Short mmCIF file of C-alpha atoms in Angstrom, two decimals:
data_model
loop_
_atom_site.label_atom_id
_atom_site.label_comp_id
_atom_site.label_asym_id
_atom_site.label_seq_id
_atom_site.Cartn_x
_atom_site.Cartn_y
_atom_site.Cartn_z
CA UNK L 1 0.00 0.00 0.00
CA UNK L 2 1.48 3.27 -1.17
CA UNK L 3 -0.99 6.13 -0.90
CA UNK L 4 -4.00 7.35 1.17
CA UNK L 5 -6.40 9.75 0.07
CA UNK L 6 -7.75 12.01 2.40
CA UNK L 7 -10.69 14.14 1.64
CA UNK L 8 -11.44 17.08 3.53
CA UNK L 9 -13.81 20.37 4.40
CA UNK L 10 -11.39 21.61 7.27
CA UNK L 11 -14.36 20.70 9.77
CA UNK L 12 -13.17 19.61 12.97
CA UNK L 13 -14.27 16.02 12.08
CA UNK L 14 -12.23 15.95 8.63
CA UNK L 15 -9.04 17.87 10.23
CA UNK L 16 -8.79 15.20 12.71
CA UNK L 17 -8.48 12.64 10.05
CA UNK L 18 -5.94 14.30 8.56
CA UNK L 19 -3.90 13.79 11.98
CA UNK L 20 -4.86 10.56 11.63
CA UNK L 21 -3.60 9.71 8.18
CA UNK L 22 -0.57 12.12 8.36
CA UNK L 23 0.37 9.57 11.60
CA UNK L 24 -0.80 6.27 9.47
CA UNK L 25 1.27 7.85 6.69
CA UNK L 26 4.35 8.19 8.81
CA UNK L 27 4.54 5.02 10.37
CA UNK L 28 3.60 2.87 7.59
CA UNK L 29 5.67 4.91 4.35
CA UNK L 30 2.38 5.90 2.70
CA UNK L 31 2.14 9.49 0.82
CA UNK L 32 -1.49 11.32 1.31
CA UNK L 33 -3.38 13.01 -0.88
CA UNK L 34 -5.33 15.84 0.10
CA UNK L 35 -8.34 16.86 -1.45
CA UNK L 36 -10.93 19.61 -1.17
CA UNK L 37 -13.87 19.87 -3.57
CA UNK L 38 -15.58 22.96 -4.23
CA UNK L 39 -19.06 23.03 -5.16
CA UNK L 40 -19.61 24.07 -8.90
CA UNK L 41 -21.38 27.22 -9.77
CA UNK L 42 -25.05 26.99 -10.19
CA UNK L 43 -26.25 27.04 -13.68
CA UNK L 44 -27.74 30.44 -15.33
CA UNK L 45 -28.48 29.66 -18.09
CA UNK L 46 -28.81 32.35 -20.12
CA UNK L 47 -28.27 35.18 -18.22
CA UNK L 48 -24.86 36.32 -16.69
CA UNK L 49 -23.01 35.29 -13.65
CA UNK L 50 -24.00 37.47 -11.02
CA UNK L 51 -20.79 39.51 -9.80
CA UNK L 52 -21.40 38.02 -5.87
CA UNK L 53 -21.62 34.32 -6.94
CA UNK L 54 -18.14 34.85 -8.53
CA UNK L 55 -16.78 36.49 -5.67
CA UNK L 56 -17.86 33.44 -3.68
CA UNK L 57 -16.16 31.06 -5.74
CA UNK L 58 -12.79 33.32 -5.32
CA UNK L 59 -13.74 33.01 -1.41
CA UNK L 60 -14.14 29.93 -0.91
CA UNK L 61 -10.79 29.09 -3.60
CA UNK L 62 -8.32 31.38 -1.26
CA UNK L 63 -10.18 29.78 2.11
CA UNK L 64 -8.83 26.32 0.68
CA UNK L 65 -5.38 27.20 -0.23
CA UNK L 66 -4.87 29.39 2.96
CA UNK L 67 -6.16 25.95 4.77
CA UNK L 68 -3.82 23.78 3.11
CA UNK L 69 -0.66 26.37 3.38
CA UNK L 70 -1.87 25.12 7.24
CA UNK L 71 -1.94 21.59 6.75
CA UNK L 72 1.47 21.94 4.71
CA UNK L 73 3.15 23.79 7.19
CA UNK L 74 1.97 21.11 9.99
CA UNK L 75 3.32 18.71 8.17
CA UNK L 76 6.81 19.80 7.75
CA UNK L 77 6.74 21.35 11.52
CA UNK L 78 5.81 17.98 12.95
CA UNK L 79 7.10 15.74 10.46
CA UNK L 80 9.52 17.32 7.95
CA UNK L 81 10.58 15.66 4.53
CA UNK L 82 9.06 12.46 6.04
CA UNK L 83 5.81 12.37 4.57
CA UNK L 84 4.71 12.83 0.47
CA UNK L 85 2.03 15.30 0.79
CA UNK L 86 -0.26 16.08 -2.46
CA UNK L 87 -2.64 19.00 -2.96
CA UNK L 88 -5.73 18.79 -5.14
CA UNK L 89 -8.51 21.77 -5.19
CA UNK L 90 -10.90 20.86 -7.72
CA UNK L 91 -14.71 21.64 -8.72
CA UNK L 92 -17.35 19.29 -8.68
CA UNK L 93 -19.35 17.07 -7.08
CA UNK L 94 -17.87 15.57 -3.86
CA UNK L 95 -18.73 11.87 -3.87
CA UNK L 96 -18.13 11.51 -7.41
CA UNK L 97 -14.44 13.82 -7.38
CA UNK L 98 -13.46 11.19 -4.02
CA UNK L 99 -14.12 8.31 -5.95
CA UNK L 100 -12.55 9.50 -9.33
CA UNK L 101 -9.24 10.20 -6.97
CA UNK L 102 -9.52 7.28 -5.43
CA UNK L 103 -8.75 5.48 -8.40
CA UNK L 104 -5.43 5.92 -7.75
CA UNK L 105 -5.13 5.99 -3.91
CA UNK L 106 -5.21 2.21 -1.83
CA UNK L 107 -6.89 3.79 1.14
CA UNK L 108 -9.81 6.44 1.59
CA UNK L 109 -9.42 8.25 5.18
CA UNK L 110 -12.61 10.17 5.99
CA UNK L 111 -13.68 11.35 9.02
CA UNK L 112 -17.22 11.63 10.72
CA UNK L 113 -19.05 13.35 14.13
CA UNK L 114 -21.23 9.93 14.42
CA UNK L 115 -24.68 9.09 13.51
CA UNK L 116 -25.82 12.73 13.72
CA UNK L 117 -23.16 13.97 10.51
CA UNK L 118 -24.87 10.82 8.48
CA UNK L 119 -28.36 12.19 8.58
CA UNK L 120 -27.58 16.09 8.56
CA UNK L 121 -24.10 17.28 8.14
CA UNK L 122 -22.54 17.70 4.91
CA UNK L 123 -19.27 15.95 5.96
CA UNK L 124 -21.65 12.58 7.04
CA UNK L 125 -23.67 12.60 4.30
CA UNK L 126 -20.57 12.44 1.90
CA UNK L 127 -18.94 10.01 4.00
CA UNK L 128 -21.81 7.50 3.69
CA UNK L 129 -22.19 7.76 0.10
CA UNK L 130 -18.62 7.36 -0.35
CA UNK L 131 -18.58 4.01 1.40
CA UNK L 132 -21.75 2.85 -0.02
CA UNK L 133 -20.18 3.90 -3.99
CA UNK L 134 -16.50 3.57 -4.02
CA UNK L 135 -14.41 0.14 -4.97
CA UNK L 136 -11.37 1.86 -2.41
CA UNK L 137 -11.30 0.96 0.84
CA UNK L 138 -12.74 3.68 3.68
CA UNK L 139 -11.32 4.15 6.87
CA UNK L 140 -13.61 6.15 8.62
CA UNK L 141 -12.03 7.94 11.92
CA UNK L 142 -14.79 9.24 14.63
CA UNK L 143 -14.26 12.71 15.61
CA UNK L 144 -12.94 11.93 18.81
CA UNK L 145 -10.64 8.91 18.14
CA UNK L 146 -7.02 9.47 17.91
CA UNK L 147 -4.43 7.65 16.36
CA UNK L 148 -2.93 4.70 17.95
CA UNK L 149 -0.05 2.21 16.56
CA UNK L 150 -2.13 -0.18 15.33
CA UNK L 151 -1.61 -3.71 16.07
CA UNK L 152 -5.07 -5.78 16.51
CA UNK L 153 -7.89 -5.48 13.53
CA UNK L 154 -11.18 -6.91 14.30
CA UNK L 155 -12.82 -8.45 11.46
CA UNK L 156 -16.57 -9.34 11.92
CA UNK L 157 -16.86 -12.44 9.42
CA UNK L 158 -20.33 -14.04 7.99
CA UNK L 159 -17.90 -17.15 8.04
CA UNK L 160 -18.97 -17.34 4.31
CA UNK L 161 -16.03 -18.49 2.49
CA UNK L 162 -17.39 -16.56 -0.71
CA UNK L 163 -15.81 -13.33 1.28
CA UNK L 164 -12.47 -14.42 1.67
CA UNK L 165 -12.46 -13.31 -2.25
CA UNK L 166 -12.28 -9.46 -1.28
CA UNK L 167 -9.98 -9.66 1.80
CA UNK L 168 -6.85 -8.82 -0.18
CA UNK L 169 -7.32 -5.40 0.72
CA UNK L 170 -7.54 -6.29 4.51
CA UNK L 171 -4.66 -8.42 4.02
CA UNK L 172 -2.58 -5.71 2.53
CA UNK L 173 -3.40 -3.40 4.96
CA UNK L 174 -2.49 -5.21 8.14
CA UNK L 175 0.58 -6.26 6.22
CA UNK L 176 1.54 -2.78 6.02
CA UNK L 177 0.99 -1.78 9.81
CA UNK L 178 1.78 -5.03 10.81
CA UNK L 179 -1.14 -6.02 13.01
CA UNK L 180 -2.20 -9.25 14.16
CA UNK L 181 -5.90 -9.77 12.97
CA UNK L 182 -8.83 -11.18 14.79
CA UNK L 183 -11.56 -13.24 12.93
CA UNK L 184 -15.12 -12.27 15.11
CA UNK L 185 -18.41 -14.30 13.96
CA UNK L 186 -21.55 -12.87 15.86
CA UNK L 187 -24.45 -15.07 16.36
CA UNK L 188 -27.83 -13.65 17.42
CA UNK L 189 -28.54 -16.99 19.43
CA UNK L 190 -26.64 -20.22 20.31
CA UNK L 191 -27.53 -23.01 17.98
CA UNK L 192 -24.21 -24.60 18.36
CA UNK L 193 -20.87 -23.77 17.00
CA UNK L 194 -19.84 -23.01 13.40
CA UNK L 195 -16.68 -22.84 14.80
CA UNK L 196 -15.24 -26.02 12.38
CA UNK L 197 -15.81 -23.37 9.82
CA UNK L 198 -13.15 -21.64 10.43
CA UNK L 199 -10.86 -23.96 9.47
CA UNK L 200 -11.60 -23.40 5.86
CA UNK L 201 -11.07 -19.88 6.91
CA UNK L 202 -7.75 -20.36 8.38
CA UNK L 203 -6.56 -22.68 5.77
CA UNK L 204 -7.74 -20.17 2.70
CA UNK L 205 -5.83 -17.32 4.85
CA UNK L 206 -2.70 -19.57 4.90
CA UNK L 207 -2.62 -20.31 1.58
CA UNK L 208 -2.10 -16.75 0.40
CA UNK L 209 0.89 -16.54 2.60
CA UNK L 210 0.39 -13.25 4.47
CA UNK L 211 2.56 -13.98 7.89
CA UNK L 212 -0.18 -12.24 10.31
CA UNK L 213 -0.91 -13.46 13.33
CA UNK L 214 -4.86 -14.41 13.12
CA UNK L 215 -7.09 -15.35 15.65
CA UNK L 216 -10.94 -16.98 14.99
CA UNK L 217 -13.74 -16.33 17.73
CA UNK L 218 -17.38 -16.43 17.54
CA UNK L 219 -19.34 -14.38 20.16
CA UNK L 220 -22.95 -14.01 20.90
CA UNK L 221 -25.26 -11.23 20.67
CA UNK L 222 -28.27 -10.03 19.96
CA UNK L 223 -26.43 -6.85 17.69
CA UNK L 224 -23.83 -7.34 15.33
CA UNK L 225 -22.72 -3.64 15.66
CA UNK L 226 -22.71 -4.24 19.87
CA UNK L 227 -21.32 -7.47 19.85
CA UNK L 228 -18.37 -6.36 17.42
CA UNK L 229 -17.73 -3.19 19.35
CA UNK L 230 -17.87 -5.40 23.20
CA UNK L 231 -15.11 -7.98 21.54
CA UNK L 232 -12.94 -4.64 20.28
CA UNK L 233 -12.93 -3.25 23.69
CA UNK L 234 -12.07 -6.48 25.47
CA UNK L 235 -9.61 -7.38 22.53
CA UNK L 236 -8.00 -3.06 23.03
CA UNK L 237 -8.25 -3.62 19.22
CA UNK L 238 -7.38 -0.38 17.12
CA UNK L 239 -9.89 -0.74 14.27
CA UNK L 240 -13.05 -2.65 13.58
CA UNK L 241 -12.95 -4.02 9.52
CA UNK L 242 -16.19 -5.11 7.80
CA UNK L 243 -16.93 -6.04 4.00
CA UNK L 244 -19.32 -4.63 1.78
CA UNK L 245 -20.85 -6.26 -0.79
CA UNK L 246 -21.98 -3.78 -3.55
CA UNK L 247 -24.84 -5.74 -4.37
CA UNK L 248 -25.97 -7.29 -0.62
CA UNK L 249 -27.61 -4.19 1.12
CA UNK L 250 -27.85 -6.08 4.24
CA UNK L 251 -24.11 -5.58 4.38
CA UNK L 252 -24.27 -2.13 2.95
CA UNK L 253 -25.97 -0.99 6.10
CA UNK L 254 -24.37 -2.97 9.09
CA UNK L 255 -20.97 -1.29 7.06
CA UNK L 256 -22.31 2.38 6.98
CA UNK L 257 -24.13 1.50 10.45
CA UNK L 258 -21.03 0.38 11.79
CA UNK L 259 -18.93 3.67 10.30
CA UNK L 260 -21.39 6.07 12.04
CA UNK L 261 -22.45 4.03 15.54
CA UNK L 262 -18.47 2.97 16.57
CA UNK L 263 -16.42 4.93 18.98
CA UNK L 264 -13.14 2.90 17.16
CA UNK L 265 -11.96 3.60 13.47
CA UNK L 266 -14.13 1.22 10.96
CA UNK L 267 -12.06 0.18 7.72
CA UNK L 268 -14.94 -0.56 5.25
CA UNK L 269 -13.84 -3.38 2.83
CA UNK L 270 -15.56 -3.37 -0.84
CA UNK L 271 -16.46 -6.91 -2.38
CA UNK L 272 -18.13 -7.14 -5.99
#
């Protein structure tokens, strides 16, 4: 993994991911992109650009450049020659500009105030449609959560052996930080292990020679989202990963549920 992509609106929410990723980016080798979009004009048809909207656009240009002279300069105070650091201010659309950059990023960092930025705060809203739209995996980093060395992932499994198809990106990722990785099954009720199927798990794991420590559990619980966040607390795990199938909107939503609900960094995982 080379380079993360960080999007940004210089909220409070979105400058703490930036800490974030400028830490993940130091410790691991990655460069970071940063990105601000700016909203394009309205259309008018016919009739002139008003003088004000234009001056808005200048605004709200020199706002972003005089944000990321900021970001630059905490970068080299902090970290000096250390970290690649890439500017982009473009117009357009902001879901659809992340994903076109993300094209050539392995790793989306976004971050997010909780539930209450998904269902009214610009910032949320993006976030959500991000995850639910883009191929790249999201790591989305909770407003108050601060970076930690990262060295347990918890990854809440279906225990479907169809999935282990899009955990490259998993793989590669706690390859890079070099975390040990912790294979959670939640069951609603007990009906008796499923346990043995791990094994296929394990094996299937092996076989792609990643050298990751990897531990299987199965907990139960009533909530998926509870019961993964009670095994990440007693496990002092650094993020919570879940896969998202593109075309299973069961998964969709325990992934953007999970994003918004967690108090611990969520790497969303994109499968098919």
């Amino acid at each position: 993994m080379k380079k993360i992509l960080v999007p940004t609106d210089f909220s409070p929410a979105a400058h703490n991911a930036f800490e974030y990723a400028l830490q993940l980016a130091e410790s691991t080798g990655m460069s970071l992109e940063l990105l601000h979009i700016i909203p394009p004009k309205p259309d008018t048809g016919k009739y002139p650009m008003p003088a004000w909207l234009e001056l808005v656009d200048v605004e709200r240009t020199d706002d972003a450049l005089k944000h990321f002279r900021s970001y630059e300069q905490e970068v080299q105070v902090r970290l000096g020659q250390k970290v690649s650091v890439e500017i982009e201010l473009v117009t357009g659309n902001p879901v659809w500009e992340i994903i076109h950059h993300s094209k050539y990023a392995d790793l989306i960092v976004m971050g997010t105030q909780g539930i209450e930025s998904a269902e009214s705060k610009t910032l949320g809203s993006v976030t959500a449609q991000v995850i639910a739209k883009t191929s790249c995996s999201v790591l989305v980093i909770p407003e108050g959560s601060a970076y930690k060395p990262i060295t347990n992932i918890v990854f809440g499994t279906t225990l479907d052996e169809e999935e282990i198809e899009g955990l490259d990106p998993l793989l590669a990722f706690a390859e890079t930080v070099g975390a040990k990785l912790s294979f959670v099954h939640i069951e609603d009720k007990k009906e008796g292990s499923d346990l043995l199927r791990f094994s296929s798990v394990e094996q299937i794991y092996q076989i792609r020679d990643h050298q990751q420590e990897v531990g299987l559990y199965q907990l139960t619980h009533t909530d998926i989202i509870s019961g993964l966040q009670i095994f990440v607390n007693h496990a002092n795990a650094e993020i919570i990963a879940i896969l998202s199938h593109h075309r299973d909107l069961w998964s969709k939503s325990i992934a953007r549920d999970l994003a918004f609900y967690s108090y611990t960094p969520v790497l969303v995982l994109h499968q098919g």
